Coordinates of C-alpha atoms and ligand atoms in Angstrom, one line a residue:
X256 CA 111.9 68.0 -12.4
X257 CA 112.4 71.8 -13.5
X258 CA 114.6 70.4 -16.5
X259 CA 111.7 69.0 -17.8
X260 CA 109.4 70.8 -20.6
X261 CA 106.8 73.5 -20.8
X262 CA 104.1 72.5 -22.6
X263 CA 101.4 75.0 -24.2
X264 CA 97.7 74.0 -23.3
X265 CA 97.2 73.6 -27.0
X266 CA 99.7 70.8 -27.7
X267 CA 98.1 69.5 -24.5
X268 CA 94.5 68.9 -26.2
X269 CA 96.2 67.0 -29.2
X270 CA 97.0 64.1 -26.4
X271 CA 93.2 63.1 -26.5
X272 CA 91.8 59.8 -26.4
X273 CA 92.1 59.1 -29.6
X274 CA 96.3 60.5 -30.0
X275 CA 98.6 57.7 -29.8
X276 CA 100.2 59.1 -26.8
X277 CA 97.0 60.2 -24.3
X278 CA 98.5 63.1 -21.9
X279 CA 96.4 64.7 -18.8
X280 CA 97.2 67.5 -17.1
X281 CA 96.7 67.7 -13.2
X282 CA 97.6 71.1 -11.5
X283 CA 100.4 72.5 -13.3
X284 CA 101.6 69.0 -14.5
X285 CA 101.7 67.3 -17.7
X286 CA 101.3 63.4 -17.9
X287 CA 101.7 60.8 -20.3
X288 CA 99.1 57.9 -19.3
X289 CA 99.8 55.7 -22.2
X290 CA 101.2 53.0 -20.0
X291 CA 98.6 53.7 -17.2
X292 CA 96.0 52.8 -19.5
X293 CA 95.9 49.0 -19.3
X294 CA 96.6 49.0 -15.5
X295 CA 94.0 51.2 -15.1
X296 CA 91.2 50.1 -12.7
X297 CA 88.2 52.0 -14.2
X298 CA 89.9 50.7 -17.6
X299 CA 89.8 53.1 -20.3
X300 CA 87.3 55.3 -19.1
X301 CA 90.6 57.8 -18.3
X302 CA 90.7 58.6 -21.7
X303 CA 87.7 61.1 -21.2
X304 CA 89.9 63.4 -19.4
X305 CA 92.9 63.2 -22.1
X306 CA 94.1 66.0 -23.8
X307 CA 93.1 68.0 -20.7
X308 CA 92.7 68.5 -17.0
X309 CA 91.7 65.2 -14.9
X310 CA 90.4 67.2 -12.1
X311 CA 86.7 67.3 -13.1
X312 CA 86.8 63.7 -13.7
X313 CA 88.5 63.2 -10.0
X314 CA 85.8 65.7 -8.9
X315 CA 83.1 63.0 -10.0
X316 CA 85.3 59.7 -8.8
X317 CA 86.5 61.2 -5.5
X318 CA 87.9 57.9 -4.7
X319 CA 91.5 59.2 -6.9
X320 CA 92.1 62.1 -4.1
X321 CA 94.4 60.0 -2.4
X322 CA 98.4 59.5 -2.1
X323 CA 98.2 56.4 -3.6
X324 CA 96.9 57.3 -6.6
X325 CA 99.0 60.7 -6.7
X326 CA 102.3 58.3 -6.3
X327 CA 100.9 56.5 -9.7
X328 CA 100.7 59.5 -11.6
X329 CA 103.9 60.6 -10.4
X330 CA 105.7 57.9 -12.4
X331 CA 103.8 59.4 -16.1
X332 CA 105.3 62.9 -15.4
X333 CA 106.6 64.5 -18.3
X334 CA 106.3 68.2 -17.9
X335 CA 104.6 71.3 -17.1
X336 CA 102.4 73.6 -18.5
X337 CA 103.6 76.6 -19.6
X338 CA 103.6 79.4 -17.5
X339 CA 101.8 81.5 -20.3
X340 CA 98.9 79.3 -19.9
X341 CA 98.5 79.5 -16.2
X342 CA 96.1 81.5 -14.0
X343 CA 97.3 81.2 -10.0
X344 CA 99.5 78.3 -11.0
X345 CA 96.6 76.1 -12.7
X346 CA 95.2 75.9 -16.1
X347 CA 91.9 78.5 -16.3
X348 CA 88.7 77.4 -15.6
X349 CA 87.4 78.1 -18.8
X350 CA 90.5 76.1 -20.3
X351 CA 89.2 73.0 -18.1
X352 CA 86.4 70.7 -20.0
X353 CA 83.3 70.0 -18.7
X354 CA 82.7 66.3 -18.4
X355 CA 78.8 67.1 -18.5
X356 CA 79.0 69.7 -21.3
X357 CA 77.5 66.6 -23.9
X358 CA 74.7 65.8 -21.6
X359 CA 71.5 66.0 -23.3
X360 CA 68.8 68.3 -22.9
X361 CA 65.9 67.3 -20.2
X362 CA 62.6 67.8 -20.3
X363 CA 61.7 70.6 -18.3
X364 CA 58.6 68.8 -16.3
X365 CA 61.2 66.5 -14.8
X366 CA 61.8 67.8 -11.1
X367 CA 65.8 68.4 -11.2
X368 CA 67.9 67.1 -7.9
X369 CA 71.3 67.4 -9.4
X370 CA 72.8 69.1 -12.6
X371 CA 76.1 67.3 -13.0
X372 CA 75.7 64.5 -12.8
X373 CA 71.8 64.6 -14.0
X374 CA 69.3 63.3 -11.4
X375 CA 65.4 64.1 -11.8
X376 CA 62.2 62.7 -10.6
X377 CA 59.2 62.2 -12.8
X378 CA 56.5 64.4 -11.9
X379 CA 53.5 63.2 -9.8
X380 CA 50.4 63.9 -11.9
X381 CA 52.7 62.2 -14.8
X382 CA 52.9 59.0 -12.8
X383 CA 49.0 58.8 -12.0
X384 CA 48.0 59.8 -15.7
X385 CA 50.1 57.3 -17.8
X386 CA 51.1 53.3 -17.1
X387 CA 53.9 53.6 -19.1
X388 CA 56.1 56.9 -18.3
X389 CA 56.7 58.4 -21.1
X390 CA 60.4 58.8 -22.3
X391 CA 61.3 62.1 -21.7
X392 CA 59.4 61.9 -18.2
X393 CA 61.4 58.8 -16.8
X394 CA 63.4 59.5 -13.8
X395 CA 66.6 59.9 -14.7
X396 CA 69.5 58.6 -12.4
X397 CA 73.5 59.4 -13.6
X398 CA 76.5 58.8 -11.7
X399 CA 78.3 60.2 -13.9
X400 CA 78.4 62.0 -17.9
X401 CA 75.9 60.4 -20.3
X402 CA 78.4 58.8 -22.7
X403 CA 77.4 59.6 -26.8
X404 CA 77.3 57.4 -29.3
X405 CA 76.6 58.5 -32.9
X406 CA 73.3 57.5 -34.2
X407 CA 75.0 55.9 -37.6
X408 CA 77.5 54.1 -35.6
X409 CA 75.0 52.9 -32.8
X410 CA 74.5 49.3 -34.6
X411 CA 78.4 49.0 -34.5
X412 CA 78.1 49.6 -30.8
X413 CA 79.9 46.5 -29.6
X414 CA 79.1 44.0 -26.3
X415 CA 81.8 42.0 -25.3
X416 CA 81.3 38.9 -23.1
X417 CA 83.8 37.6 -20.9
X418 CA 83.1 33.4 -19.9
X419 CA 84.4 32.4 -17.3
X420 CA 87.6 30.7 -18.8
X421 CA 88.6 34.1 -20.1
X422 CA 87.6 33.6 -23.7
X423 CA 85.6 36.5 -25.2
X424 CA 82.3 36.5 -27.5
X425 CA 81.8 39.9 -29.3
X426 CA 78.5 41.0 -30.5
X427 CA 77.8 44.2 -32.4
X428 CA 74.2 45.4 -31.7
X429 CA 73.3 44.7 -35.2
X430 CA 74.3 41.1 -34.3
X431 CA 72.2 41.4 -31.2
X432 CA 69.2 42.4 -33.3
X433 CA 69.4 40.2 -36.0
X434 CA 70.9 36.8 -34.6
X435 CA 68.2 36.9 -31.6
X436 CA 64.5 36.7 -31.4
X437 CA 63.0 40.4 -30.5
X438 CA 61.2 40.6 -26.8
X439 CA 59.0 43.2 -25.3
X440 CA 59.3 43.4 -21.2
X441 CA 57.1 45.7 -19.3
X442 CA 58.9 46.7 -15.9
X443 CA 59.2 49.3 -13.5
X444 CA 62.8 50.5 -12.9
X445 CA 63.1 51.9 -8.7
X446 CA 65.8 53.7 -7.6
X447 CA 67.1 52.1 -4.5
X448 CA 67.2 55.9 -3.0
X449 CA 62.9 56.4 -4.2
X450 CA 61.5 58.2 -0.8
X451 CA 64.5 58.5 0.5
X452 CA 63.3 62.4 1.2
X453 CA 60.5 60.6 3.1
X454 CA 62.6 58.3 5.2
X455 CA 64.7 61.5 6.3
X456 CA 61.7 63.4 7.3
X457 CA 59.4 61.0 8.7
X458 CA 62.3 59.7 10.7
X459 CA 63.8 62.9 11.8
X460 CA 67.1 61.4 10.8
X461 CA 69.0 62.9 8.1
X462 CA 70.6 60.5 5.8
X463 CA 73.2 60.3 2.7
X464 CA 72.1 60.8 -0.5
X465 CA 69.9 62.3 -2.9
X466 CA 66.9 63.1 -1.4
X467 CA 64.1 62.3 -3.7
X468 CA 60.9 62.4 -2.9
X469 CA 58.2 59.3 -4.2
X470 CA 59.1 59.8 -8.2
X471 CA 62.5 57.8 -8.6
X472 CA 60.2 55.5 -10.2
X473 CA 59.1 54.5 -13.3
X474 CA 57.2 52.4 -15.8
X475 CA 58.1 51.5 -19.3
X476 CA 58.0 48.9 -22.0
X477 CA 61.6 47.7 -22.9
X478 CA 62.6 46.2 -25.8
X479 CA 65.7 43.9 -26.9
X480 CA 66.8 40.2 -26.4
X481 CA 67.0 37.9 -23.4
X482 CA 70.1 38.2 -21.6
X483 CA 69.6 34.1 -21.6
X484 CA 69.4 33.8 -25.1
X485 CA 72.5 35.7 -25.9
X486 CA 74.4 34.0 -22.8
X487 CA 73.5 30.7 -24.3
X488 CA 74.9 31.7 -28.0
X489 CA 78.1 33.1 -26.2
X490 CA 78.1 29.1 -24.8
X491 CA 77.5 29.1 -21.2
X492 CA 75.3 26.4 -20.3
X493 CA 72.1 27.9 -19.1
X494 CA 70.9 25.0 -17.3
X495 CA 74.1 24.8 -15.4
X496 CA 73.5 28.6 -14.0
X497 CA 69.5 27.7 -13.1
X498 CA 70.5 24.7 -11.3
X499 CA 73.4 25.6 -9.0
X500 CA 75.7 23.6 -10.5
X501 CA 77.9 26.4 -12.4
X502 CA 80.7 27.6 -11.1
X503 CA 79.2 31.1 -12.8
X504 CA 77.4 32.7 -9.8
X505 CA 77.2 36.4 -11.1
X506 CA 76.5 38.4 -14.1
X507 CA 78.7 41.8 -13.8
X508 CA 77.4 44.5 -16.3
X509 CA 80.0 47.4 -17.3
X510 CA 79.0 50.4 -18.8
X511 CA 80.7 53.3 -20.9
X512 CA 81.3 55.6 -18.0
X513 CA 82.9 53.0 -15.9
X514 CA 79.5 52.4 -13.8
X515 CA 79.4 48.7 -12.9
X516 CA 77.0 46.2 -11.2
X517 CA 75.7 42.6 -10.9
X518 CA 72.9 40.1 -10.2
X519 CA 73.2 36.2 -9.4
X520 CA 73.2 33.9 -12.5
X521 CA 70.5 32.5 -11.6
X522 CA 68.1 35.7 -12.5
X523 CA 70.1 35.8 -15.6
X524 CA 69.5 32.3 -17.1
X525 CA 65.6 32.0 -15.7
X526 CA 63.5 31.3 -18.1
X527 CA 60.8 33.3 -16.1
X528 CA 63.4 36.4 -15.2
X529 CA 62.9 38.2 -18.6
X530 CA 66.5 39.7 -18.4
X531 CA 66.9 41.9 -21.4
X532 CA 69.5 43.8 -23.1
X533 CA 67.3 46.6 -24.3
X534 CA 67.7 49.2 -27.2
X535 CA 63.9 50.0 -27.2
X536 CA 61.8 52.2 -25.1
X537 CA 58.1 52.6 -25.4
X538 CA 58.5 51.6 -29.0
X539 CA 61.6 54.2 -29.5
X540 CA 65.0 54.0 -29.2
X541 CA 66.7 54.3 -25.7
X542 CA 66.7 57.7 -25.0
X543 CA 70.5 58.8 -24.4
X544 CA 70.0 59.6 -20.5
X545 CA 68.5 56.0 -20.4
X546 CA 71.3 53.9 -21.6
X547 CA 71.3 54.7 -25.1
X548 CA 72.3 52.4 -27.2
X549 CA 71.9 49.2 -25.0
X550 CA 71.3 48.5 -21.6
X551 CA 70.5 46.2 -19.3
X552 CA 66.9 45.5 -17.7
X553 CA 66.7 43.5 -14.7
X554 CA 63.0 43.2 -13.6
X555 CA 62.0 43.1 -10.0
X556 CA 65.6 43.9 -9.2
X557 CA 66.6 47.7 -7.9
X558 CA 67.4 49.7 -10.8
X559 CA 71.0 49.9 -9.9
X560 CA 71.5 46.7 -11.7
X561 CA 70.2 47.5 -14.8
X562 CA 73.3 49.0 -16.2
X563 CA 73.1 51.6 -18.9
X564 CA 75.5 52.1 -21.7
X565 CA 76.5 48.5 -21.4
X566 CA 79.2 47.2 -23.3
X567 CA 80.2 44.4 -21.3
X568 CA 79.2 41.5 -19.4
X569 CA 81.7 39.1 -17.5
X570 CA 80.5 35.7 -16.1
X571 CA 82.1 35.2 -12.7
X572 CA 82.2 33.3 -9.4
X573 CA 81.9 36.6 -7.6
X574 CA 79.9 39.5 -7.6
X575 CA 81.0 43.4 -9.8
X576 CA 84.0 44.6 -7.7
X577 CA 82.3 48.2 -8.3
X578 CA 81.4 50.1 -5.2
X579 CA 77.8 50.6 -6.4
X580 CA 77.8 46.6 -5.9
X581 CA 80.2 46.1 -2.7
X582 CA 80.1 49.7 -0.6
X583 CA 76.8 51.4 -1.8
X584 CA 73.2 50.2 -2.4
X585 CA 72.9 47.8 0.8
X586 CA 71.1 48.3 3.9
X587 CA 71.8 48.3 8.0
X588 CA 70.3 48.7 11.1
X589 CA 69.1 51.8 12.3
X590 CA 71.9 51.9 15.0
X591 CA 74.5 51.1 12.4
X592 CA 76.3 54.2 11.4
X593 CA 79.9 53.1 10.7
X594 CA 79.6 49.7 9.0
X595 CA 81.1 46.8 7.3
X596 CA 79.8 46.8 4.0
X597 CA 81.1 42.9 3.5
X598 CA 78.7 41.9 6.5
X599 CA 75.2 43.1 4.2
X600 CA 74.1 41.6 0.7
X601 CA 73.5 44.1 -2.0
X602 CA 70.3 44.7 -2.7
X603 CA 68.8 43.0 -5.7
X604 CA 65.1 42.0 -5.3
X605 CA 63.0 45.2 -4.3
X606 CA 60.5 44.9 -1.0
X607 CA 56.7 46.3 -1.8
X608 CA 56.2 50.0 -1.9
X609 CA 53.9 52.1 -2.5
X610 CA 52.8 56.2 -3.1
X611 CA 50.1 58.8 -3.4
X612 CA 51.4 60.8 -6.4
X613 CA 48.3 62.8 -6.9
X614 CA 45.7 64.1 -4.3
X615 CA 42.7 66.6 -4.9
X616 CA 41.0 67.8 -1.9
X617 CA 37.0 68.3 -3.2
X618 CA 34.3 70.5 -2.3
X619 CA 32.8 70.1 0.7
X620 CA 29.4 67.8 1.1
X621 CA 26.9 66.2 3.0
X622 CA 27.7 63.0 3.2
X623 CA 27.4 59.9 5.5
X624 CA 30.4 60.4 8.1
X625 CA 31.7 57.0 7.4
X626 CA 32.3 55.7 4.1
X627 CA 29.7 52.3 3.4
X628 CA 33.0 50.5 3.1
X629 CA 34.9 51.1 6.2
X630 CA 33.4 49.0 9.0
X631 CA 34.8 50.0 12.1
X632 CA 33.9 53.7 12.2
X633 CA 35.4 56.1 14.9
X634 CA 32.6 56.1 18.0
X635 CA 31.9 59.6 17.8
X636 CA 30.8 59.9 14.0
X637 CA 28.4 56.8 15.1
X638 CA 26.7 59.3 16.7
X639 CA 25.8 61.6 14.3
X640 CA 24.5 59.7 11.1
X641 CA 25.2 62.3 8.9
X642 CA 27.7 65.2 8.7
X643 CA 29.7 67.4 6.6
X644 CA 32.7 65.5 5.1
X645 CA 35.1 66.8 2.5
X646 CA 35.8 65.2 -0.7
X647 CA 39.3 63.8 -1.7
X648 CA 40.7 62.2 -4.4
X649 CA 44.0 59.9 -4.4
X650 CA 45.8 58.3 -6.8
X651 CA 49.1 56.5 -7.0
X652 CA 51.5 53.4 -7.9
X653 CA 52.3 50.2 -5.5
X654 CA 54.9 48.0 -6.6
X655 CA 56.4 44.8 -5.5
X656 CA 60.1 43.2 -6.4
X657 CA 61.2 39.5 -7.8
X658 CA 57.5 40.0 -9.9
X659 CA 55.5 39.5 -6.8
X660 CA 52.2 40.9 -7.7
X661 CA 50.3 43.7 -5.7
X662 CA 47.1 41.8 -4.3
X663 CA 45.6 45.0 -2.4
X664 CA 46.2 48.6 -1.6
X665 CA 45.0 50.1 1.7
X666 CA 44.4 53.3 2.1
X667 CA 42.9 55.6 5.3
X668 CA 41.8 59.2 5.5
X669 CA 41.6 59.3 9.4
X670 CA 45.5 58.9 10.0
X671 CA 45.3 55.1 10.5
X672 CA 42.3 54.5 12.3
X673 CA 40.4 53.0 9.8
X674 CA 41.2 51.5 6.2
X675 CA 39.5 51.2 3.6
X676 CA 40.9 49.5 0.1
X677 CA 42.0 51.5 -3.1
X678 CA 40.6 50.4 -6.7
X679 CA 43.2 49.0 -8.3
X680 CA 43.2 49.9 -12.2
X681 CA 43.3 47.1 -14.9
X682 CA 46.2 48.1 -16.6
X683 CA 47.6 44.6 -16.9
X684 CA 44.2 42.3 -17.0
X685 CA 43.0 42.4 -20.1
X686 CA 44.3 38.7 -21.0
X687 CA 47.8 39.2 -20.4
X688 CA 49.9 38.8 -23.5
X689 CA 47.1 40.1 -26.0
X690 CA 48.3 43.1 -27.9
X691 CA 45.3 44.8 -26.0
X692 CA 47.5 44.3 -22.8
X693 CA 49.6 46.9 -21.6
X694 CA 52.0 44.3 -20.2
X695 CA 54.8 41.6 -21.4
X696 CA 56.7 39.4 -19.4
X697 CA 56.4 36.2 -17.0
X698 CA 56.6 38.1 -13.7
X699 CA 54.5 41.0 -12.2
X700 CA 57.2 43.7 -13.0
X701 CA 55.1 46.6 -13.4
X702 CA 53.5 49.3 -11.0
X703 CA 49.8 48.9 -10.0
X704 CA 48.0 52.0 -10.4
X705 CA 45.5 52.6 -7.8
X706 CA 42.7 55.1 -7.3
X707 CA 40.6 56.0 -4.2
X708 CA 38.1 58.6 -4.2
X709 CA 36.2 59.1 -0.6
X710 CA 35.1 61.5 1.7
X711 CA 37.0 62.8 4.5
X712 CA 34.5 63.3 7.9
X713 CA 34.2 66.5 9.0
X714 CA 34.8 64.5 12.8
X715 CA 38.3 63.3 11.3
X716 CA 39.4 67.1 10.9
X717 CA 38.0 68.1 14.5
X718 CA 39.4 65.4 16.2
X719 CA 42.4 65.6 13.8
X720 CA 46.0 66.8 14.8
X721 CA 47.0 71.1 14.6
X722 CA 48.5 71.6 11.1
X723 CA 52.1 70.8 10.4
X724 CA 54.2 73.7 9.0
X725 CA 55.5 71.2 6.3
X726 CA 54.3 71.7 3.0
X727 CA 51.6 68.9 1.5
X728 CA 53.6 67.2 -1.1
X729 CA 51.2 67.2 -4.5
X730 CA 48.3 69.1 -3.3
X731 CA 46.3 70.4 -5.7
X732 CA 43.9 73.3 -3.5
X733 CA 40.2 73.3 -4.8
X734 CA 38.1 75.7 -6.9
X735 CA 36.0 76.6 -3.8
X736 CA 35.3 75.5 -0.3
X737 CA 32.1 76.3 1.7
X738 CA 31.8 76.7 5.0
X739 CA 35.1 74.8 6.3
X740 CA 35.5 74.0 9.7
X741 CA 38.5 75.4 11.7
X742 CA 41.6 74.5 10.4
X743 CA 42.8 71.2 11.8
X744 CA 44.5 68.4 9.9
X745 CA 44.5 64.7 9.3
X746 CA 47.2 62.3 8.1
X747 CA 46.1 60.6 4.3
X748 CA 47.8 57.3 4.7
X749 CA 48.7 54.3 1.4
X750 CA 50.2 51.2 2.1
X751 CA 50.1 48.3 -0.1
X752 CA 50.4 44.1 0.3
X753 CA 52.1 41.9 -2.2
X754 CA 51.1 38.1 -3.2
X755 CA 52.8 36.5 -0.8
X756 CA 51.3 38.9 2.1
X757 CA 54.6 41.4 2.1
X758 CA 53.7 44.8 3.7
X759 CA 55.2 47.9 4.0
X760 CA 56.5 48.9 7.6
X761 CA 54.6 51.3 9.5
X762 CA 57.1 53.8 10.3
X763 CA 60.4 55.0 8.8
X764 CA 62.3 55.1 11.7
X765 CA 61.9 50.9 11.9
X766 CA 64.0 50.8 8.8
X767 CA 66.3 54.1 8.8
X768 CA 69.5 53.0 7.5
X769 CA 72.3 56.0 7.0
X770 CA 72.3 55.5 3.4
X771 CA 68.4 55.6 3.1
X772 CA 68.1 52.7 0.7
X773 CA 64.3 51.0 0.5
X774 CA 62.3 53.8 1.8
X775 CA 59.1 52.3 1.8
X776 CA 57.2 52.9 4.9
X777 CA 53.3 53.8 4.9
X778 CA 53.4 57.0 2.5
X779 CA 51.7 59.8 4.3
X780 CA 50.4 63.4 3.0
X781 CA 48.7 65.5 5.8
X782 CA 45.7 67.4 4.7
X783 CA 43.7 70.5 6.4
X784 CA 40.5 71.4 6.7
X785 CA 41.2 74.8 4.8
X786 CA 44.3 73.2 2.1
Ligands
MTE1076 N1 74.1 52.6 -15.4 C1 75.0 53.2 -15.8 N2 75.7 53.1 -16.7 N3 75.3 54.3 -15.1 C2 74.9 54.9 -13.9 O1 74.6 55.9 -13.6 N4 72.5 54.5 -12.5 C3 72.0 53.3 -11.9 C4 71.2 52.4 -13.1 N5 71.9 52.0 -14.4 C5 73.7 54.2 -13.7 C6 73.1 53.1 -14.5 C7 70.9 53.8 -11.4 S1 71.6 53.8 -9.2 C8 69.4 53.6 -11.4 S2 68.0 54.2 -9.9 C9 69.3 53.3 -13.0 O2 70.3 53.3 -14.1 C10 68.3 54.7 -13.4 O3 68.0 54.3 -14.8 P1 67.5 55.5 -15.7 O4 68.2 57.0 -15.7 O5 67.2 55.0 -16.9 O6 65.9 55.8 -14.9
MO1077 MO1 69.7 54.1 -8.3

């Protein structure tokens, strides 16, 4: 080894991803990875690191940090970094490229969870205020960096489709836009980790993953072409996919930064499935964070399947081999913490969900203690026909997977003793499919916004729990409150029911899983008489 040459970092830099022989640096060693690229399981993504240090990438793809990978790399050793380019035996920090340096700027109102990679929630008020989430407030979930495709190159962006016999059909984005009919589909994306923090806090048990509150979900109108149209054009027999006679069982999607996932073939070719290859979002080109220039949209399924920066589709007998299909985005029992990943199916269709995204406590008013729509009110309040109460306005979303419509949203202002129905906003109702409707598609792919205006009877506060020290999420302080009773608290609750009468579990403890996936217990927000 000592006889191998010493290379200046400036020379390494010339062997970047576009060079004939790409090099990478690891520690003080220089490797020529030309021969490795075709055999690299992550494909040519490794070229991102070429011309510099591979370490920042391996910090993202931690899977590389094992002896097996170091052994492979060892075969390609060609020399060492020149000593005058080393600090403490390594290239200095500022010589190492930041994989996220080219990420786009984020809207300041997004609630940042992590910066590298970029992960951010939609603010609650934005979810309540608009049926279609504005593009720059749509939640962002990135596992890696954001690939860049120049605007004047986007129509040449290549999508390759591999059929079961190994043959490959290629489409540029221009082909997709010109050869196929354009469709619009209005659909929610919800991360499997939405409300994970509620699961951790509500069950008192930590979960692994980003601690999202209720904002890892958003709704948009997507423009693109139907995956089923493109598969038919590529030579696939959609009928056989639909009726189960095809050997193809899964459609695998791959993104340019090596993210991958798959969906069952039946969803892909279902004439009512509305799976899109989308290039537009709310009438504009996809923003970079959301998959520019092309992404899959799989309505009704967990958003992890809606692969961004899409450049490869593979028809296969098997699911995607990616870790996000096989080793993540699955649920286990509350007692199962050492799991056999193969024993559980990948999450596809989402369960029923709802959340309070905006809450306003109003003035104290003389009002019947029992709202008229609540038949069985607490016995004590019936003793007093009229009592003080505090106005409350709640709003939020409800959603169910698989295109199942939300039929009802129930609200309780007294910790679940009494329930009343929230008003469902008619965003989708004006003649579905008509130009005035905000909804496009065959299923109930969108969220249902709901609103509740009521009064929390003073008796509810009086009998309520003492205040919890936790802060109240999304609560807005009232301008004025007169003569409040002593500081006691109640829990406001929301739960939704979908068209097949699926409903949400009462407690997070019951569905706790160590990865904190699919947290969908009743959403609880504690409010106090003097909040
Ligand atoms: N596609 C690629 N290529 N890379 C990713 O990191 N994240 C997935 C999915 N598709 C991801 C991806 C996950 S887990 C989610 S929740 C959604 O994209 C988020 O989509 P959004 O950022 O447009 O909201
Ligand atoms: Mo996700």
